[in-house]
Amino acid sequence: MSKGISRELTWIVAGLWIALFFGWATDLWTITLLAYFLFYVARQLYSIKRFEQWMKGSTKVPYPPSSGLWGELSYLVSRKQRSLEKHADLQFYKSEQFLAASMTIPDAIISLNEYNQIEWFNKSAKKIFKLKHSDTGRKIETLFRHPDFIQYLKSKHYGKGMILQSLNGMPRVFNIKLFPYFKEHKLLIVKDIHELYNLAQIRRDFVANASHELRTPLTVLNGYLEVMIDSIEPSSTWQKPLEQMHQQSYRMQSIIDDLLTLSSMESETITGKQKQVNVPQILQEMHIDAEQMSHGRHSIDFKVDMNLALKGFEEPLKSVFMNLISNAIRYTPENKSIEVRWYHDKRGAHFEVQDHGIGIAQEHLSRLTERFYRVDTARSRDTGGTGLGLAIVKHILERHHAKLVVTSQLGIGSVFRCDFPNRAVVLLQDSDSESRDKKIPSRS
């Protein structure tokens, strides 16, 4: 039992004994007990009034009731209040610490509410967007009216940021990205990447220029090697060295071609308008090429939805499909099967190549799309790989807002899947319902 309840009971019992004694002395029992009851009720009402005024912060009652039950209740409320104030002070300190830290970050940070109104911003945002304290509460669209940004803001697809070549008259390159948090609030982060962008552009230009310069002398070298191979006797001691030189020069030519393709992908030089790409027709043609590349060493099975097309760039997509199919043929042992699938589900369209080859260890999967990265260097050279194929695939898929998903097990095989979004899917009109998921017959 708490001290407050004990004091209250003590007061009740003591008061009752006094009332009983007074009633016995005066023989006015009814009046005495009624007076005792009214006094007790009045005392409680007075304590309630003082407690209420104290809770409201009235200056007339600087301290709470201190007697009986209300004294105990006031003590508990005071203790809880001090605890809440301490917690609020701690949270306020943390929020102030976070805001102070955000002010020192060189990237521009703007917090937006669910209506895209500015809640707060740091010093970098104030400098870049020329914001004032009075701009708090205004919609970001009224202050930053770049059409690409407004489209990005309304799209609600914030996974990938956007690059702007200038911002508010500043001819610098900026990366802009929105991060959703806490009940549709958003954090707008603007990063100045001008120096990084220029360095990357210098690297891309160097690779492209060097590849172009190497292509001409390599073509001359290949020509002379072919003439020398054709002009010597098959039994000559120079036959094997010349063939090896020709093979390596051809491999260098393949690397240069892939470097030029990758450079064009990174420089975003895929020009023209996206158009409908008849993927089933492309895969029918590639099935013939795959059988010729395999020379009958593999069982290659194509299962294609004949009504499913894509909106995109035809030649780059052909490069993606052929890269994945040729990789499967290269790294699958003889007499093993390869399955190629083109299908559609609620998530979008999918191009999938499954082999039953050597497989890839898990630690290599995350680095497969890096340029010149090889799981097995010796085997890649033997099979003629350049180490750039999957890097090219990655960049082409990014231009189509698609992604590459790889799953693999050592000794069992691998699955390479390209996931295209629903907005890129085009369904072809075909009266023949049986044309869906058609299995293209083997031509081996």
Coordinates of C-alpha atoms in Angstrom, one line a residue:
M1 CA 0.0 0.0 0.0
S2 CA 1.3 3.4 -1.0
K3 CA 2.0 6.2 1.5
G4 CA -0.7 8.4 0.0
I5 CA -3.4 5.7 0.4
S6 CA -2.2 5.1 4.0
R7 CA -2.4 8.8 4.9
E8 CA -5.9 9.0 3.3
L9 CA -7.2 6.0 5.3
T10 CA -5.6 7.4 8.4
W11 CA -7.4 10.7 7.9
I12 CA -10.8 9.0 7.2
V13 CA -10.5 6.8 10.3
A14 CA -9.4 9.7 12.6
G15 CA -12.1 12.0 11.3
L16 CA -14.7 9.3 11.7
W17 CA -13.7 8.7 15.3
I18 CA -13.9 12.4 16.1
A19 CA -17.3 12.6 14.5
L20 CA -18.5 9.5 16.4
F21 CA -17.3 11.0 19.7
F22 CA -19.0 14.3 18.9
G23 CA -22.2 12.5 18.1
W24 CA -22.0 10.5 21.3
A25 CA -21.4 13.7 23.3
T26 CA -24.2 15.7 21.8
D27 CA -26.5 12.9 20.9
L28 CA -26.9 14.4 17.4
W29 CA -25.8 11.4 15.4
T30 CA -27.5 12.2 12.1
I31 CA -26.3 15.8 11.9
T32 CA -22.8 14.9 12.9
L33 CA -22.4 12.1 10.3
L34 CA -24.0 14.3 7.6
A35 CA -21.6 17.1 8.5
Y36 CA -18.6 14.7 8.4
F37 CA -19.7 13.4 5.0
L38 CA -20.2 16.9 3.5
F39 CA -16.8 18.0 4.9
Y40 CA -15.0 15.0 3.4
V41 CA -16.7 15.6 0.0
A42 CA -15.8 19.3 0.1
R43 CA -12.2 18.5 1.0
Q44 CA -12.0 16.2 -2.0
L45 CA -13.6 18.7 -4.4
Y46 CA -11.1 21.4 -3.2
S47 CA -8.2 19.0 -3.8
I48 CA -9.5 18.2 -7.2
K49 CA -9.8 21.9 -8.1
R50 CA -6.2 22.6 -6.9
F51 CA -4.9 19.5 -8.8
E52 CA -6.6 20.6 -12.0
Q53 CA -5.3 24.2 -11.7
W54 CA -1.8 22.9 -11.1
M55 CA -2.0 20.6 -14.1
K56 CA -3.1 23.6 -16.2
G57 CA -0.1 25.6 -15.0
S58 CA -2.0 28.2 -13.1
T59 CA 0.1 30.8 -11.3
K60 CA -2.4 30.8 -8.4
V61 CA -1.4 27.2 -7.5
P62 CA 2.4 27.0 -7.8
Y63 CA 2.5 23.5 -6.1
P64 CA 0.0 20.5 -6.2
P65 CA -2.1 19.3 -3.2
S66 CA 0.2 17.6 -0.7
S67 CA -2.2 15.8 1.5
G68 CA -3.6 12.3 1.3
L69 CA -4.4 10.5 -2.0
W70 CA -4.0 13.7 -4.1
G71 CA -0.6 14.3 -2.7
E72 CA 0.5 10.8 -3.9
L73 CA -1.2 11.3 -7.3
S74 CA 0.5 14.7 -7.7
Y75 CA 3.9 13.1 -6.9
L76 CA 3.4 10.4 -9.5
V77 CA 2.3 12.9 -12.1
S78 CA 5.3 15.1 -11.3
R79 CA 7.7 12.2 -11.7
K80 CA 6.2 11.1 -15.0
Q81 CA 6.3 14.7 -16.2
R82 CA 10.0 15.1 -15.4
S83 CA 10.7 11.8 -17.2
L84 CA 8.8 13.0 -20.3
E85 CA 10.6 16.4 -20.2
K86 CA 14.0 14.6 -20.0
H87 CA 13.1 12.4 -22.9
A88 CA 11.8 15.4 -24.9
D89 CA 15.0 17.2 -24.2
L90 CA 17.1 14.2 -25.3
Q91 CA 15.0 14.0 -28.6
F92 CA 15.3 17.7 -29.2
Y93 CA 19.1 17.5 -28.6
K94 CA 19.3 14.6 -31.1
S95 CA 17.3 16.4 -33.7
E96 CA 19.4 19.6 -33.3
Q97 CA 22.5 17.5 -33.6
F98 CA 21.2 15.9 -36.8
L99 CA 20.3 19.3 -38.3
A100 CA 23.7 20.7 -37.3
A101 CA 25.4 17.7 -38.9
S102 CA 23.3 18.1 -42.1
M103 CA 24.4 21.7 -42.4
T104 CA 28.0 20.6 -42.7
I105 CA 27.3 18.1 -45.5
P106 CA 28.5 19.5 -48.9
D107 CA 25.5 17.9 -50.7
A108 CA 22.3 19.8 -50.8
I109 CA 19.6 18.3 -48.7
I110 CA 15.9 19.3 -48.7
S111 CA 13.2 17.5 -46.6
L112 CA 9.8 17.4 -48.3
N113 CA 6.4 16.4 -46.8
E114 CA 3.8 14.3 -48.4
Y115 CA 2.6 17.3 -50.4
N116 CA 6.1 18.1 -51.7
Q117 CA 6.3 21.1 -49.5
I118 CA 9.7 22.1 -48.0
E119 CA 10.1 21.3 -44.3
W120 CA 13.8 22.2 -43.9
F121 CA 17.0 22.5 -45.9
N122 CA 20.7 22.7 -45.2
K123 CA 23.3 25.4 -46.2
S124 CA 24.3 23.7 -49.5
A125 CA 20.6 23.6 -50.6
K126 CA 20.2 27.3 -49.6
K127 CA 23.2 28.1 -51.8
I128 CA 22.4 26.0 -54.8
F129 CA 18.6 26.7 -54.9
K130 CA 18.9 30.2 -53.5
L131 CA 16.4 29.4 -50.8
K132 CA 15.3 31.7 -48.0
H133 CA 13.8 30.9 -44.6
S134 CA 10.4 32.1 -45.9
D135 CA 10.5 29.3 -48.5
T136 CA 9.7 26.7 -45.9
G137 CA 6.2 25.4 -46.6
R138 CA 6.4 26.2 -50.3
K139 CA 6.1 23.4 -52.9
I140 CA 9.5 22.4 -54.4
E141 CA 8.0 22.5 -57.9
T142 CA 7.4 26.3 -57.6
L143 CA 11.1 26.9 -56.8
F144 CA 12.7 24.3 -59.1
R145 CA 10.8 24.2 -62.4
H146 CA 13.1 21.9 -64.4
P147 CA 10.7 19.8 -66.5
D148 CA 12.8 16.6 -66.1
F149 CA 12.8 17.0 -62.3
I150 CA 9.1 17.6 -62.2
Q151 CA 8.5 14.5 -64.2
Y152 CA 10.8 12.5 -61.9
L153 CA 9.0 13.9 -58.9
K154 CA 5.6 12.9 -60.2
S155 CA 6.7 9.5 -61.4
K156 CA 7.2 8.2 -57.8
H157 CA 9.9 5.8 -59.2
Y158 CA 12.8 7.1 -57.2
G159 CA 15.1 4.0 -57.3
K160 CA 17.4 5.6 -59.9
G161 CA 18.3 9.2 -59.7
M162 CA 18.7 11.7 -62.5
I163 CA 21.6 13.7 -64.0
L164 CA 21.3 17.3 -64.8
Q165 CA 23.9 19.2 -66.9
S166 CA 23.1 22.5 -65.3
L167 CA 21.1 23.8 -62.3
N168 CA 19.7 27.2 -61.8
G169 CA 22.1 28.7 -64.3
M170 CA 25.2 26.8 -63.0
P171 CA 26.9 24.9 -65.8
R172 CA 27.9 22.0 -63.6
V173 CA 26.7 18.4 -63.5
F174 CA 24.5 17.4 -60.6
N175 CA 23.1 14.0 -59.5
I176 CA 19.6 14.3 -58.1
K177 CA 17.9 11.6 -56.1
L178 CA 14.8 11.3 -53.9
F179 CA 14.6 9.0 -50.9
P180 CA 11.1 8.2 -49.4
Y181 CA 10.9 8.0 -45.6
F182 CA 8.3 8.2 -42.9
K183 CA 4.7 8.4 -44.2
E184 CA 5.4 9.6 -47.8
H185 CA 7.9 12.2 -46.7
K186 CA 10.9 12.5 -49.0
L187 CA 14.5 13.6 -48.8
L188 CA 15.9 15.4 -51.9
I189 CA 19.6 15.0 -52.2
V190 CA 21.5 17.0 -54.8
K191 CA 25.2 16.1 -55.3
D192 CA 27.7 18.0 -57.4
I193 CA 29.5 15.4 -59.5
H194 CA 31.0 17.7 -62.1
E195 CA 34.6 16.7 -61.4
L196 CA 33.7 13.0 -61.3
Y197 CA 31.7 13.3 -64.5
N198 CA 34.5 15.0 -66.3
L199 CA 37.0 12.3 -65.2
A200 CA 34.7 9.6 -66.4
Q201 CA 34.2 11.4 -69.7
I202 CA 38.0 11.7 -70.2
R203 CA 38.3 8.0 -69.5
R204 CA 35.6 7.2 -72.0
D205 CA 37.1 9.5 -74.6
F206 CA 40.5 7.9 -74.1
V207 CA 39.1 4.4 -74.5
A208 CA 37.2 5.3 -77.6
N209 CA 40.1 7.2 -79.2
A210 CA 42.6 4.5 -78.4
S211 CA 40.3 1.8 -79.8
H212 CA 39.8 3.7 -83.0
E213 CA 43.5 4.3 -83.4
L214 CA 44.3 0.6 -82.8
R215 CA 41.7 -0.7 -85.2
T216 CA 43.5 0.4 -88.4
P217 CA 47.0 -1.0 -87.7
L218 CA 45.4 -4.2 -86.4
T219 CA 43.4 -4.6 -89.6
V220 CA 46.7 -4.2 -91.6
L221 CA 48.4 -6.8 -89.3
N222 CA 45.5 -9.2 -89.7
G223 CA 45.7 -8.8 -93.5
Y224 CA 49.4 -9.6 -93.7
L225 CA 49.0 -12.6 -91.4
E226 CA 46.2 -14.0 -93.6
V227 CA 48.4 -13.6 -96.7
M228 CA 51.4 -15.3 -95.0
I229 CA 49.2 -18.2 -93.8
D230 CA 47.8 -18.7 -97.3
S231 CA 51.2 -18.5 -98.9
I232 CA 53.1 -21.1 -96.8
E233 CA 53.1 -24.8 -97.0
P234 CA 50.9 -26.6 -94.4
S235 CA 53.9 -28.6 -93.2
S236 CA 55.9 -25.4 -92.6
T237 CA 57.3 -24.7 -89.1
W238 CA 55.8 -21.3 -89.4
Q239 CA 52.2 -22.6 -89.8
K240 CA 51.4 -22.9 -86.1
P241 CA 53.0 -19.6 -84.9
L242 CA 51.3 -17.7 -87.7
E243 CA 47.9 -19.3 -86.8
Q244 CA 48.4 -18.4 -83.1
M245 CA 49.3 -14.8 -84.1
H246 CA 46.2 -14.6 -86.3
Q247 CA 44.0 -16.0 -83.5
Q248 CA 45.4 -13.5 -80.9
S249 CA 45.1 -10.6 -83.4
Y250 CA 41.5 -11.6 -84.0
R251 CA 40.9 -11.7 -80.2
M252 CA 42.4 -8.2 -80.0
Q253 CA 40.1 -7.0 -82.7
S254 CA 37.1 -8.5 -80.7
I255 CA 38.3 -6.6 -77.6
I256 CA 38.6 -3.3 -79.5
D257 CA 35.1 -3.8 -81.0
D258 CA 33.6 -4.5 -77.5
L259 CA 35.4 -1.5 -76.1
L260 CA 34.0 0.8 -78.7
T261 CA 30.5 -0.7 -78.1
L262 CA 30.9 -0.2 -74.3
S263 CA 32.2 3.3 -74.8
S264 CA 29.1 4.2 -76.9
M265 CA 26.8 2.7 -74.2
E266 CA 28.5 4.7 -71.4
S267 CA 28.4 7.9 -73.5
E268 CA 24.7 7.4 -74.0
T269 CA 25.1 7.6 -77.8
I270 CA 22.2 5.3 -78.5
T271 CA 20.3 7.8 -80.6
G272 CA 16.9 7.7 -82.2
K273 CA 13.5 6.9 -80.9
Q274 CA 12.5 3.7 -79.3
K275 CA 10.4 1.5 -81.5
Q276 CA 8.7 -1.9 -81.4
V277 CA 11.2 -4.7 -81.4
N278 CA 9.9 -8.1 -82.7
V279 CA 11.8 -10.2 -80.2
P280 CA 10.3 -13.6 -81.3
Q281 CA 11.5 -13.0 -84.8
I282 CA 15.0 -12.1 -83.6
L283 CA 15.2 -15.2 -81.4
Q284 CA 14.1 -17.4 -84.3
E285 CA 17.1 -16.1 -86.3
M286 CA 19.4 -16.4 -83.3
H287 CA 18.4 -20.0 -82.8
I288 CA 19.9 -20.8 -86.2
D289 CA 23.1 -18.9 -85.2
A290 CA 23.3 -20.7 -81.9
E291 CA 23.1 -24.1 -83.5
Q292 CA 25.9 -23.1 -85.9
M293 CA 28.0 -21.8 -83.1
S294 CA 27.5 -25.0 -81.1
H295 CA 28.3 -27.3 -84.0
G296 CA 25.9 -29.9 -82.7
R297 CA 27.7 -30.2 -79.3
H298 CA 24.7 -29.1 -77.2
S299 CA 21.0 -29.5 -77.1
I300 CA 19.6 -25.9 -77.5
D301 CA 15.9 -25.4 -76.7
F302 CA 14.1 -22.1 -77.4
K303 CA 10.7 -21.5 -75.7
V304 CA 9.3 -18.2 -77.0
D305 CA 6.1 -16.3 -76.5
M306 CA 5.4 -15.4 -80.1
N307 CA 3.0 -12.6 -79.1
L308 CA 5.5 -10.8 -76.9
A309 CA 7.5 -7.8 -78.2
L310 CA 9.4 -4.9 -76.6
K311 CA 9.7 -1.2 -77.0
G312 CA 13.4 -0.4 -77.3
F313 CA 16.4 -0.3 -79.5
E314 CA 16.7 -3.3 -81.8
E315 CA 20.5 -3.6 -82.4
P316 CA 21.5 -3.2 -78.8
L317 CA 18.9 -5.7 -77.7
K318 CA 20.3 -8.2 -80.3
S319 CA 23.7 -7.7 -78.7
V320 CA 22.2 -8.5 -75.2
F321 CA 20.5 -11.7 -76.4
M322 CA 23.5 -13.0 -78.4
N323 CA 26.0 -12.2 -75.6
L324 CA 24.1 -14.3 -73.1
I325 CA 23.4 -17.2 -75.6
S326 CA 27.0 -17.3 -76.8
N327 CA 28.3 -17.3 -73.2
A328 CA 26.1 -20.3 -72.4
I329 CA 27.5 -22.2 -75.4
R330 CA 31.1 -21.3 -74.5
Y331 CA 30.9 -22.4 -70.9
T332 CA 28.6 -25.5 -71.3
P333 CA 30.3 -28.9 -71.8
E334 CA 29.4 -31.1 -74.7
N335 CA 26.2 -33.1 -74.7
K336 CA 24.6 -30.7 -72.1
S337 CA 21.4 -28.8 -72.7
I338 CA 20.8 -25.0 -72.9
E339 CA 17.3 -23.5 -72.5
V340 CA 16.4 -20.1 -73.8
R341 CA 13.0 -18.6 -72.7
W342 CA 11.1 -15.5 -73.6
Y343 CA 8.0 -15.0 -71.5
H344 CA 5.8 -12.5 -69.7
D345 CA 4.3 -12.3 -66.2
K346 CA 2.8 -9.6 -63.9
R347 CA 6.2 -8.1 -63.3
G348 CA 7.1 -7.6 -66.9
A349 CA 8.9 -9.4 -69.8
H350 CA 11.8 -11.8 -69.2
F351 CA 14.6 -13.1 -71.4
E352 CA 16.2 -16.1 -69.7
V353 CA 19.2 -18.3 -70.6
Q354 CA 19.7 -21.4 -68.5
D355 CA 22.8 -23.7 -69.0
H356 CA 23.9 -26.9 -67.3
G357 CA 27.6 -26.0 -67.4
I358 CA 30.4 -25.4 -64.9
G359 CA 28.5 -22.9 -62.8
I360 CA 29.9 -19.8 -61.0
A361 CA 30.9 -19.5 -57.3
Q362 CA 28.7 -17.1 -55.2
E363 CA 31.6 -14.7 -54.5
H364 CA 32.0 -13.9 -58.2
L365 CA 28.3 -13.2 -59.0
S366 CA 28.4 -9.5 -57.8
R367 CA 31.4 -8.7 -60.0
L368 CA 30.4 -10.4 -63.3
T369 CA 29.4 -7.1 -65.0
E370 CA 32.7 -5.4 -64.3
R371 CA 34.8 -4.9 -67.4
F372 CA 37.6 -7.4 -67.9
Y373 CA 36.5 -9.4 -64.8
R374 CA 37.0 -13.1 -65.3
V375 CA 36.1 -16.0 -63.1
D376 CA 38.6 -18.3 -64.9
T377 CA 41.2 -16.3 -66.9
A378 CA 42.7 -19.3 -68.7
R379 CA 39.3 -20.7 -69.7
S380 CA 38.1 -17.3 -70.9
R381 CA 41.1 -17.0 -73.2
D382 CA 40.6 -20.6 -74.5
T383 CA 36.9 -19.9 -75.3
G384 CA 37.7 -16.5 -76.9
G385 CA 35.9 -14.3 -74.4
T386 CA 36.9 -10.6 -74.1
G387 CA 35.7 -10.0 -70.6
L388 CA 33.4 -7.1 -71.8
G389 CA 30.3 -8.9 -72.8
L390 CA 28.3 -8.7 -69.5
A391 CA 29.5 -5.1 -69.0
I392 CA 27.9 -4.3 -72.4
V393 CA 24.7 -6.2 -71.4
K394 CA 24.4 -4.3 -68.2
H395 CA 24.7 -0.9 -69.9
I396 CA 22.2 -1.8 -72.6
L397 CA 19.7 -3.0 -70.1
E398 CA 20.1 0.1 -68.0
R399 CA 19.2 2.2 -71.1
H400 CA 16.0 0.1 -71.3
H401 CA 15.3 0.4 -67.5
A402 CA 15.8 -3.3 -67.2
K403 CA 18.2 -5.3 -65.0
L404 CA 20.3 -8.5 -65.2
V405 CA 19.7 -11.2 -62.5
V406 CA 22.2 -14.1 -62.2
T407 CA 21.8 -17.2 -60.2
S408 CA 24.3 -20.1 -60.3
Q409 CA 25.6 -23.2 -58.6
L410 CA 29.0 -24.7 -59.1
G411 CA 28.9 -27.9 -61.1
I412 CA 25.1 -27.5 -61.8
G413 CA 24.8 -24.5 -64.1
S414 CA 23.7 -20.9 -64.3
V415 CA 20.6 -18.8 -65.1
F416 CA 21.0 -15.3 -66.7
R417 CA 17.7 -13.4 -66.7
C418 CA 16.9 -10.0 -68.1
D419 CA 13.9 -8.4 -66.5
F420 CA 12.1 -5.7 -68.5
P421 CA 9.5 -3.5 -66.9
N422 CA 5.8 -3.7 -67.9
R423 CA 5.9 -0.3 -69.6
A424 CA 8.3 -1.7 -72.2
V425 CA 6.1 -4.7 -73.0
V426 CA 4.2 -4.8 -76.3
L427 CA 1.7 -7.6 -77.0
L428 CA 1.4 -8.5 -80.7
Q429 CA -2.0 -9.2 -82.1
D430 CA -2.2 -12.8 -83.1
S431 CA -5.4 -14.7 -83.8
D432 CA -3.7 -18.1 -83.2
S433 CA -3.8 -18.7 -79.5
E434 CA -1.4 -21.6 -79.8
S435 CA 1.3 -19.3 -81.0
R436 CA 2.0 -18.3 -77.4
D437 CA 5.0 -20.0 -75.7
K438 CA 5.9 -21.7 -79.0
K439 CA 8.8 -24.1 -78.9
I440 CA 11.2 -23.3 -81.8
P441 CA 12.3 -26.7 -83.2
S442 CA 16.0 -27.6 -83.2
R443 CA 17.8 -27.1 -86.5
S444 CA 20.8 -29.2 -85.6

